[in-house]
Amino acid sequence: QVRLVESGGGLVQAGGSLTLSCAASGRTFSLYTIGWFRQAPGKEREFVARITWRGGSPYYADSVKGRFTVSRDSAKNTVYLQMNSLKPEDTAVYYCAAAERVVFREAPMYDYWGQGTQATVSS
């Protein structure tokens, strides 16, 4: 089993920045992909970004490309989502997910999920 814990959410004004963290514990040696998803009120969950557990092959949704950066700190078993130039439409609960296989944006293919962290962007 793998446990994922997100942190770093909060309230920020439009144009500001937040950095979300996803700390992994347990059988992390089995992981291949870490993804970030978000869900806004009344909307379906959507893919945001992914990276391999080794820290390679970052991949982004078009809506965040150029503004968000996903990275990994191997020493801390933590994946980060740096969010810059935030917009009110980025307001959502952000979830990290982990898979034991190559996955991109397909949420059902992820094996483990965190509890989520709220990011709110005011206009």
mmCIF file of C-alpha atoms in Angstrom, residues 16-118:
data_model
loop_
_atom_site.group_PDB
_atom_site.id
_atom_site.type_symbol
_atom_site.label_atom_id
_atom_site.label_comp_id
_atom_site.label_asym_id
_atom_site.label_seq_id
_atom_site.Cartn_x
_atom_site.Cartn_y
_atom_site.Cartn_z
ATOM 1 C CA GLY A 16 -0.312 34.886 -7.069
ATOM 2 C CA SER A 17 1.404 31.559 -6.459
ATOM 3 C CA LEU A 18 0.964 28.424 -4.376
ATOM 4 C CA THR A 19 3.094 25.322 -4.054
ATOM 5 C CA LEU A 20 1.330 22.060 -3.315
ATOM 6 C CA SER A 21 3.161 19.069 -1.882
ATOM 7 C CA CYS A 22 2.360 15.366 -2.114
ATOM 8 C CA ALA A 23 4.261 13.218 0.366
ATOM 9 C CA ALA A 24 4.322 9.487 -0.387
ATOM 10 C CA SER A 25 4.980 6.698 2.097
ATOM 11 C CA GLY A 26 4.738 2.917 2.166
ATOM 12 C CA ARG A 27 5.565 0.796 -0.889
ATOM 13 C CA THR A 28 6.891 3.716 -2.914
ATOM 14 C CA PHE A 29 9.353 1.449 -4.728
ATOM 15 C CA SER A 30 6.370 0.117 -6.712
ATOM 16 C CA LEU A 31 5.391 3.510 -8.081
ATOM 17 C CA TYR A 32 5.919 4.702 -11.643
ATOM 18 C CA THR A 33 3.669 7.735 -12.129
ATOM 19 C CA ILE A 34 2.484 10.583 -9.917
ATOM 20 C CA GLY A 35 -0.364 12.725 -11.129
ATOM 21 C CA TRP A 36 -2.156 15.855 -9.994
ATOM 22 C CA PHE A 37 -5.878 16.301 -10.514
ATOM 23 C CA ARG A 38 -8.365 18.930 -9.403
ATOM 24 C CA GLN A 39 -12.084 19.170 -8.860
ATOM 25 C CA ALA A 40 -14.016 22.414 -8.677
ATOM 26 C CA PRO A 41 -17.494 22.604 -7.126
ATOM 27 C CA GLY A 42 -20.102 21.218 -9.489
ATOM 28 C CA LYS A 43 -17.490 20.072 -11.991
ATOM 29 C CA GLU A 44 -15.886 16.774 -12.841
ATOM 30 C CA ARG A 45 -12.403 15.926 -11.703
ATOM 31 C CA GLU A 46 -9.817 16.979 -14.286
ATOM 32 C CA PHE A 47 -6.205 16.130 -14.975
ATOM 33 C CA VAL A 48 -3.628 18.813 -14.194
ATOM 34 C CA ALA A 49 -0.127 17.357 -14.482
ATOM 35 C CA ARG A 50 1.946 14.205 -14.073
ATOM 36 C CA ILE A 51 5.545 13.162 -13.614
ATOM 37 C CA THR A 52 7.304 9.842 -13.285
ATOM 38 C CA TRP A 53 8.330 8.742 -9.812
ATOM 39 C CA ARG A 54 11.931 9.172 -10.906
ATOM 40 C CA GLY A 55 11.201 12.799 -11.744
ATOM 41 C CA GLY A 56 11.050 12.614 -15.527
ATOM 42 C CA SER A 57 8.593 13.163 -18.362
ATOM 43 C CA PRO A 58 6.508 16.026 -16.960
ATOM 44 C CA TYR A 59 3.212 16.423 -18.777
ATOM 45 C CA TYR A 60 0.559 19.126 -18.352
ATOM 46 C CA ALA A 61 -3.008 19.906 -19.212
ATOM 47 C CA ASP A 62 -3.258 22.720 -21.753
ATOM 48 C CA SER A 63 -5.080 24.880 -19.210
ATOM 49 C CA VAL A 64 -2.031 25.026 -16.901
ATOM 50 C CA LYS A 65 0.867 24.682 -19.328
ATOM 51 C CA GLY A 66 3.378 27.481 -18.838
ATOM 52 C CA ARG A 67 1.959 28.393 -15.411
ATOM 53 C CA PHE A 68 2.307 25.166 -13.367
ATOM 54 C CA THR A 69 5.433 23.087 -12.825
ATOM 55 C CA VAL A 70 5.538 19.560 -11.423
ATOM 56 C CA SER A 71 8.718 18.264 -9.796
ATOM 57 C CA ARG A 72 9.963 15.616 -7.400
ATOM 58 C CA ASP A 73 12.355 15.593 -4.427
ATOM 59 C CA SER A 74 13.660 12.025 -4.253
ATOM 60 C CA ALA A 75 15.205 12.508 -0.807
ATOM 61 C CA LYS A 76 11.844 13.485 0.665
ATOM 62 C CA ASN A 77 9.637 11.146 -1.404
ATOM 63 C CA THR A 78 7.619 14.241 -2.245
ATOM 64 C CA VAL A 79 6.172 15.597 -5.482
ATOM 65 C CA TYR A 80 5.439 19.290 -5.826
ATOM 66 C CA LEU A 81 3.073 21.321 -7.960
ATOM 67 C CA GLN A 82 4.267 24.900 -8.277
ATOM 68 C CA MET A 83 1.346 27.037 -9.400
ATOM 69 C CA ASN A 84 2.069 30.532 -10.723
ATOM 70 C CA SER A 85 -0.093 33.227 -12.324
ATOM 71 C CA LEU A 86 -3.109 31.747 -10.641
ATOM 72 C CA LYS A 87 -6.592 32.507 -11.928
ATOM 73 C CA PRO A 88 -9.964 32.282 -10.175
ATOM 74 C CA GLU A 89 -10.786 29.320 -12.413
ATOM 75 C CA ASP A 90 -7.912 27.411 -10.809
ATOM 76 C CA THR A 91 -9.958 27.268 -7.593
ATOM 77 C CA ALA A 92 -10.494 23.598 -6.726
ATOM 78 C CA VAL A 93 -9.607 20.745 -4.433
ATOM 79 C CA TYR A 94 -6.294 19.408 -5.693
ATOM 80 C CA TYR A 95 -5.522 15.695 -5.412
ATOM 81 C CA CYS A 96 -2.339 13.776 -6.023
ATOM 82 C CA ALA A 97 -2.514 10.221 -7.276
ATOM 83 C CA ALA A 98 -0.002 7.448 -7.832
ATOM 84 C CA ALA A 99 0.153 4.553 -10.253
ATOM 85 C CA GLU A 100 2.323 1.470 -10.537
ATOM 86 C CA ARG A 101 2.401 1.807 -14.324
ATOM 87 C CA VAL A 102 2.837 4.367 -17.087
ATOM 88 C CA VAL A 103 -0.192 6.621 -16.930
ATOM 89 C CA PHE A 104 -0.912 10.087 -18.216
ATOM 90 C CA ARG A 105 -4.311 11.761 -17.744
ATOM 91 C CA GLU A 106 -6.523 8.708 -17.208
ATOM 92 C CA ALA A 107 -7.761 8.979 -13.618
ATOM 93 C CA PRO A 108 -9.134 5.395 -13.379
ATOM 94 C CA MET A 109 -5.633 4.082 -14.095
ATOM 95 C CA TYR A 110 -4.210 5.532 -10.883
ATOM 96 C CA ASP A 111 -4.012 3.143 -7.932
ATOM 97 C CA TYR A 112 -3.719 5.456 -4.935
ATOM 98 C CA TRP A 113 -5.201 8.846 -4.072
ATOM 99 C CA GLY A 114 -4.624 11.465 -1.414
ATOM 100 C CA GLN A 115 -7.315 13.258 0.538
ATOM 101 C CA GLY A 116 -6.963 16.533 -1.345
ATOM 102 C CA THR A 117 -6.043 20.096 -0.469
ATOM 103 C CA GLN A 118 -8.134 23.185 -1.201
#
